[in-house]
Short mmCIF file of N, CA and C and ligand atoms in Angstrom, two decimals:
data_model
loop_
_atom_site.label_atom_id
_atom_site.label_comp_id
_atom_site.label_asym_id
_atom_site.label_seq_id
_atom_site.Cartn_x
_atom_site.Cartn_y
_atom_site.Cartn_z
N PRO A 1252 -94.41 -207.64 42.13
CA PRO A 1252 -94.30 -207.30 40.88
C PRO A 1252 -95.88 -207.98 40.25
N LYS A 1253 -95.82 -207.27 39.17
CA LYS A 1253 -97.16 -207.43 38.31
C LYS A 1253 -97.01 -208.36 37.19
N ILE A 1254 -97.79 -209.35 36.63
CA ILE A 1254 -97.07 -210.67 36.04
C ILE A 1254 -98.62 -210.53 34.66
N ILE A 1255 -98.42 -210.81 33.68
CA ILE A 1255 -99.83 -210.86 32.84
C ILE A 1255 -99.85 -212.09 31.91
N PHE A 1256 -100.62 -212.85 32.25
CA PHE A 1256 -100.93 -214.26 32.08
C PHE A 1256 -102.21 -214.19 30.80
N MET A 1257 -101.58 -214.50 29.39
CA MET A 1257 -102.89 -214.58 28.55
C MET A 1257 -103.05 -216.04 28.36
N GLU A 1258 -104.75 -216.13 29.03
CA GLU A 1258 -105.25 -217.84 28.86
C GLU A 1258 -105.21 -218.11 27.09
N PRO A 1259 -105.13 -218.99 26.84
CA PRO A 1259 -105.14 -219.92 25.73
C PRO A 1259 -106.47 -219.57 24.89
N ASP A 1260 -107.19 -219.24 25.47
CA ASP A 1260 -108.52 -218.33 24.98
C ASP A 1260 -108.61 -217.07 24.72
N GLY A 1261 -107.41 -216.59 24.95
CA GLY A 1261 -107.44 -214.95 24.99
C GLY A 1261 -107.90 -214.62 26.30
N SER A 1262 -108.15 -214.29 26.67
CA SER A 1262 -108.71 -213.42 27.69
C SER A 1262 -107.62 -213.46 28.57
N ARG A 1263 -106.90 -212.54 28.96
CA ARG A 1263 -106.18 -211.52 30.11
C ARG A 1263 -106.28 -211.86 31.96
N ARG A 1264 -105.21 -212.05 32.70
CA ARG A 1264 -104.94 -212.26 33.45
C ARG A 1264 -103.97 -211.53 34.21
N ASP A 1265 -103.71 -210.23 34.91
CA ASP A 1265 -103.39 -209.74 36.17
C ASP A 1265 -103.10 -209.56 36.88
N LEU A 1266 -102.01 -210.27 37.31
CA LEU A 1266 -101.70 -210.84 38.54
C LEU A 1266 -100.21 -210.02 39.48
N GLU A 1267 -100.78 -209.51 41.03
CA GLU A 1267 -99.90 -209.50 41.70
C GLU A 1267 -98.92 -210.63 42.20
N VAL A 1268 -97.84 -210.94 41.78
CA VAL A 1268 -97.45 -211.84 41.96
C VAL A 1268 -95.87 -211.48 43.46
N PRO A 1269 -95.69 -211.99 44.57
CA PRO A 1269 -95.20 -211.87 45.59
C PRO A 1269 -93.51 -212.71 44.40
N VAL A 1270 -92.55 -211.73 44.97
CA VAL A 1270 -91.62 -211.97 44.37
C VAL A 1270 -90.71 -213.28 44.93
N GLY A 1271 -89.80 -214.05 44.41
CA GLY A 1271 -90.12 -215.41 44.87
C GLY A 1271 -90.76 -216.26 44.41
N THR A 1272 -91.75 -216.43 44.21
CA THR A 1272 -92.78 -217.48 43.73
C THR A 1272 -92.60 -217.56 42.18
N SER A 1273 -93.06 -218.77 41.56
CA SER A 1273 -92.05 -219.26 39.92
C SER A 1273 -93.76 -218.63 39.22
N LEU A 1274 -93.17 -218.80 38.39
CA LEU A 1274 -94.49 -218.29 37.27
C LEU A 1274 -95.53 -219.53 37.32
N MET A 1275 -94.84 -220.80 37.60
CA MET A 1275 -95.66 -221.87 37.71
C MET A 1275 -96.80 -221.97 39.16
N GLN A 1276 -95.87 -221.45 39.88
CA GLN A 1276 -96.60 -221.41 41.24
C GLN A 1276 -98.06 -220.75 41.09
N ALA A 1277 -97.56 -218.95 40.38
CA ALA A 1277 -98.48 -218.34 39.96
C ALA A 1277 -99.70 -218.35 40.21
N ALA A 1278 -99.70 -218.80 38.62
CA ALA A 1278 -100.37 -219.24 37.57
C ALA A 1278 -101.20 -220.25 38.48
N VAL A 1279 -100.61 -221.46 38.55
CA VAL A 1279 -101.68 -222.40 39.32
C VAL A 1279 -102.44 -221.81 40.39
N GLN A 1280 -101.85 -221.16 42.00
CA GLN A 1280 -102.88 -220.41 43.26
C GLN A 1280 -103.59 -220.01 42.18
N ASN A 1281 -103.44 -219.05 41.57
CA ASN A 1281 -104.71 -218.15 40.77
C ASN A 1281 -105.95 -218.71 39.86
N GLY A 1282 -104.96 -219.96 39.26
CA GLY A 1282 -106.20 -220.87 38.75
C GLY A 1282 -106.26 -220.43 36.84
N VAL A 1283 -104.96 -219.96 36.75
CA VAL A 1283 -104.67 -219.47 35.20
C VAL A 1283 -104.98 -220.91 33.92
N GLU A 1284 -106.03 -220.73 33.55
CA GLU A 1284 -106.25 -221.87 32.62
C GLU A 1284 -105.00 -222.09 31.54
N GLY A 1285 -104.71 -224.10 31.39
CA GLY A 1285 -103.63 -224.18 30.74
C GLY A 1285 -102.12 -224.79 31.46
N ILE A 1286 -102.20 -224.04 32.43
CA ILE A 1286 -100.68 -224.21 33.41
C ILE A 1286 -101.00 -225.51 34.55
N VAL A 1287 -100.59 -226.89 34.27
CA VAL A 1287 -100.43 -227.40 35.25
C VAL A 1287 -99.76 -227.75 36.53
N GLY A 1288 -98.69 -227.39 36.29
CA GLY A 1288 -97.81 -227.79 37.13
C GLY A 1288 -97.66 -229.25 38.10
N GLU A 1289 -97.57 -230.52 37.03
CA GLU A 1289 -98.10 -231.79 37.81
C GLU A 1289 -96.80 -231.90 38.44
N CYS A 1290 -95.43 -231.47 38.08
CA CYS A 1290 -94.56 -232.24 39.01
C CYS A 1290 -93.61 -231.35 39.92
N GLY A 1291 -94.73 -230.77 40.20
CA GLY A 1291 -94.69 -229.15 41.35
C GLY A 1291 -93.31 -228.40 41.06
N GLY A 1292 -92.66 -228.34 40.05
CA GLY A 1292 -91.59 -227.31 39.60
C GLY A 1292 -91.27 -228.18 39.52
N SER A 1293 -90.04 -229.66 39.91
CA SER A 1293 -88.70 -230.26 39.24
C SER A 1293 -88.26 -230.51 38.11
N CYS A 1294 -89.10 -229.14 37.31
CA CYS A 1294 -88.61 -229.45 35.52
C CYS A 1294 -89.04 -231.07 35.10
N MET A 1295 -89.70 -231.66 35.14
CA MET A 1295 -89.89 -232.52 35.04
C MET A 1295 -91.38 -232.81 34.05
N CYS A 1296 -92.12 -232.13 34.13
CA CYS A 1296 -93.36 -232.13 34.16
C CYS A 1296 -93.85 -231.58 32.09
N ALA A 1297 -93.34 -230.25 31.84
CA ALA A 1297 -93.82 -229.62 31.00
C ALA A 1297 -94.90 -228.97 30.74
N THR A 1298 -95.89 -229.32 32.37
CA THR A 1298 -97.49 -228.88 31.47
C THR A 1298 -96.80 -227.12 32.05
N CYS A 1299 -96.11 -226.88 32.74
CA CYS A 1299 -96.02 -225.19 33.01
C CYS A 1299 -95.28 -224.57 31.85
N HIS A 1300 -95.62 -224.88 30.18
CA HIS A 1300 -95.13 -224.41 29.43
C HIS A 1300 -96.15 -223.12 29.10
N VAL A 1301 -94.89 -221.90 29.03
CA VAL A 1301 -95.34 -220.76 28.73
C VAL A 1301 -94.80 -219.99 27.25
N LEU A 1302 -94.99 -218.62 26.68
CA LEU A 1302 -94.23 -218.10 25.29
C LEU A 1302 -94.65 -216.87 26.21
N VAL A 1303 -92.87 -216.75 26.13
CA VAL A 1303 -92.25 -215.14 26.00
C VAL A 1303 -92.35 -214.76 25.24
N ASP A 1304 -92.60 -213.14 24.76
CA ASP A 1304 -91.99 -212.52 23.44
C ASP A 1304 -90.82 -212.47 23.64
N GLU A 1305 -90.08 -211.67 22.15
CA GLU A 1305 -88.68 -211.63 22.48
C GLU A 1305 -88.20 -210.54 23.69
N ALA A 1306 -88.98 -209.20 23.93
CA ALA A 1306 -88.44 -208.58 24.91
C ALA A 1306 -88.73 -208.93 25.86
N GLY A 1307 -90.04 -209.84 26.20
CA GLY A 1307 -89.57 -210.72 27.96
C GLY A 1307 -88.25 -211.45 27.65
N LEU A 1308 -87.76 -212.62 26.77
CA LEU A 1308 -86.36 -212.91 26.77
C LEU A 1308 -85.49 -212.60 27.76
N ALA A 1309 -85.18 -211.16 26.81
CA ALA A 1309 -84.17 -210.27 27.35
C ALA A 1309 -84.26 -210.02 28.68
N ARG A 1310 -85.40 -210.30 29.37
CA ARG A 1310 -85.47 -209.80 30.66
C ARG A 1310 -84.93 -211.12 31.63
N LEU A 1311 -85.16 -212.04 30.92
CA LEU A 1311 -85.28 -213.44 31.92
C LEU A 1311 -84.01 -213.84 31.59
N PRO A 1312 -83.48 -214.40 32.97
CA PRO A 1312 -82.18 -215.71 33.05
C PRO A 1312 -82.60 -216.78 31.50
N PRO A 1313 -80.90 -217.00 31.14
CA PRO A 1313 -81.34 -217.89 30.03
C PRO A 1313 -81.50 -219.34 30.58
N LYS A 1314 -82.35 -220.46 29.98
CA LYS A 1314 -82.42 -221.64 30.19
C LYS A 1314 -81.33 -222.79 30.77
N SER A 1315 -81.63 -223.26 31.67
CA SER A 1315 -81.02 -224.15 32.70
C SER A 1315 -81.28 -225.58 31.11
N ASP A 1316 -80.07 -226.39 31.08
CA ASP A 1316 -80.22 -227.30 30.10
C ASP A 1316 -81.43 -228.14 30.37
N SER A 1317 -81.82 -228.26 31.61
CA SER A 1317 -82.49 -229.30 31.60
C SER A 1317 -84.15 -229.12 31.62
N GLU A 1318 -84.22 -227.46 31.65
CA GLU A 1318 -84.82 -227.12 30.99
C GLU A 1318 -85.56 -227.34 29.67
N ASP A 1319 -84.42 -226.80 29.25
CA ASP A 1319 -83.98 -227.18 27.62
C ASP A 1319 -84.57 -228.43 26.93
N GLU A 1320 -84.19 -229.43 27.91
CA GLU A 1320 -84.12 -230.69 27.48
C GLU A 1320 -85.72 -231.26 27.49
N MET A 1321 -86.56 -230.27 28.71
CA MET A 1321 -87.62 -230.91 29.19
C MET A 1321 -88.70 -230.05 28.50
N LEU A 1322 -88.36 -229.35 27.21
CA LEU A 1322 -89.01 -228.09 26.98
C LEU A 1322 -89.32 -229.24 25.29
N GLU A 1323 -88.73 -230.02 25.53
CA GLU A 1323 -88.71 -231.19 23.95
C GLU A 1323 -90.22 -231.75 24.22
N PHE A 1324 -90.67 -232.37 25.13
CA PHE A 1324 -91.70 -232.51 25.83
C PHE A 1324 -93.00 -231.70 25.93
N SER A 1325 -93.10 -230.34 26.72
CA SER A 1325 -93.95 -229.32 26.59
C SER A 1325 -94.97 -229.99 25.83
N VAL A 1326 -96.12 -229.70 26.43
CA VAL A 1326 -97.13 -229.75 26.25
C VAL A 1326 -97.43 -228.72 25.24
N GLY A 1327 -98.50 -228.52 24.14
CA GLY A 1327 -98.04 -227.88 22.93
C GLY A 1327 -97.07 -227.64 22.19
N GLU A 1328 -96.96 -226.85 20.40
CA GLU A 1328 -95.92 -226.53 20.04
C GLU A 1328 -94.48 -226.00 20.57
N ARG A 1329 -93.42 -226.11 21.02
CA ARG A 1329 -92.06 -225.90 20.86
C ARG A 1329 -91.88 -224.35 20.13
N HIS A 1330 -91.98 -223.18 20.74
CA HIS A 1330 -91.72 -221.99 19.87
C HIS A 1330 -89.82 -221.73 20.69
N PRO A 1331 -89.92 -220.77 19.64
CA PRO A 1331 -88.88 -219.81 20.34
C PRO A 1331 -88.39 -219.37 21.56
N GLY A 1332 -89.92 -218.63 21.89
CA GLY A 1332 -90.27 -217.97 23.11
C GLY A 1332 -90.32 -218.78 24.22
N SER A 1333 -90.16 -220.02 24.28
CA SER A 1333 -90.38 -221.42 25.36
C SER A 1333 -89.89 -221.06 26.24
N ARG A 1334 -90.84 -220.99 27.09
CA ARG A 1334 -90.06 -221.52 28.49
C ARG A 1334 -91.04 -222.47 29.78
N LEU A 1335 -90.12 -222.65 30.58
CA LEU A 1335 -91.02 -222.99 31.53
C LEU A 1335 -91.22 -222.54 32.67
N GLY A 1336 -92.49 -222.56 32.77
CA GLY A 1336 -92.71 -221.63 34.08
C GLY A 1336 -92.34 -221.93 35.78
N CYS A 1337 -92.03 -223.16 35.89
CA CYS A 1337 -91.13 -223.25 37.22
C CYS A 1337 -90.33 -223.05 37.08
N GLN A 1338 -89.37 -222.50 36.23
CA GLN A 1338 -87.89 -222.15 35.99
C GLN A 1338 -87.91 -221.02 36.17
N ILE A 1339 -88.37 -220.29 36.40
CA ILE A 1339 -88.59 -218.80 35.91
C ILE A 1339 -89.26 -217.87 37.40
N THR A 1340 -87.99 -217.41 37.75
CA THR A 1340 -88.60 -216.63 40.32
C THR A 1340 -88.73 -216.03 39.30
N VAL A 1341 -89.90 -215.04 40.14
CA VAL A 1341 -90.73 -213.35 40.07
C VAL A 1341 -89.71 -212.86 41.16
N THR A 1342 -88.96 -211.13 39.67
CA THR A 1342 -88.09 -210.91 40.52
C THR A 1342 -88.82 -208.97 40.57
N ALA A 1343 -88.57 -207.99 41.06
CA ALA A 1343 -89.07 -206.76 41.08
C ALA A 1343 -88.69 -206.86 39.31
N GLU A 1344 -87.61 -207.05 39.07
CA GLU A 1344 -87.32 -206.50 37.45
C GLU A 1344 -88.44 -207.27 36.35
N LEU A 1345 -88.82 -207.99 36.78
CA LEU A 1345 -89.54 -208.62 35.73
C LEU A 1345 -91.21 -207.82 35.82
N ASP A 1346 -92.20 -206.74 36.47
CA ASP A 1346 -92.80 -206.17 36.70
C ASP A 1346 -93.56 -206.09 35.30
N GLY A 1347 -94.61 -206.26 35.05
CA GLY A 1347 -95.18 -205.84 33.73
C GLY A 1347 -94.51 -207.06 32.74
N LEU A 1348 -94.20 -207.96 32.89
CA LEU A 1348 -93.64 -209.44 31.96
C LEU A 1348 -95.43 -209.57 31.01
N THR A 1349 -95.06 -210.46 29.72
CA THR A 1349 -96.70 -210.87 29.82
C THR A 1349 -95.87 -212.50 28.73
N VAL A 1350 -96.74 -213.10 29.69
CA VAL A 1350 -96.20 -214.50 28.94
C VAL A 1350 -98.00 -215.16 29.04
N ARG A 1351 -97.43 -215.62 27.09
CA ARG A 1351 -98.77 -216.67 26.87
C ARG A 1351 -98.92 -218.00 27.61
N VAL A 1352 -100.14 -218.56 27.74
CA VAL A 1352 -100.03 -220.23 27.86
C VAL A 1352 -100.27 -220.69 26.00
N PRO A 1353 -99.88 -221.28 25.94
CA PRO A 1353 -99.93 -222.01 24.40
C PRO A 1353 -101.72 -222.61 25.09
N GLY A 1354 -102.16 -222.76 23.66
CA GLY A 1354 -103.71 -223.52 24.21
C GLY A 1354 -102.92 -224.97 23.29
FE1 FES B 1634 -93.23 -229.14 36.13
FE2 FES B 1634 -91.87 -227.14 35.77
S1 FES B 1634 -94.36 -227.72 36.88
S2 FES B 1634 -91.84 -228.61 34.60
#
């Protein structure tokens, strides 16, 4: 499936991401600006903060409590569409999802 990352400077990155990969892993492997993934995906660092619009959110599973708590410490301001990239696993259904990396 294709996932579109909007980098903080406005550049658009279209990535072909294998099913089962997290958004954080995909971003780190492809050098997407602004996604660090410091804790390696354990929901402990919030350096994988992404913003998802309403339509996108409706396609994602709801946040877990730990994701919700960690978002309080995220890099950049928290928004209603804030999610942790490491907690979102790419599935075929997410094809075409667009996420924005906060600047
Ligand atoms: Fe650390 Fe997502 S990579 S919380």
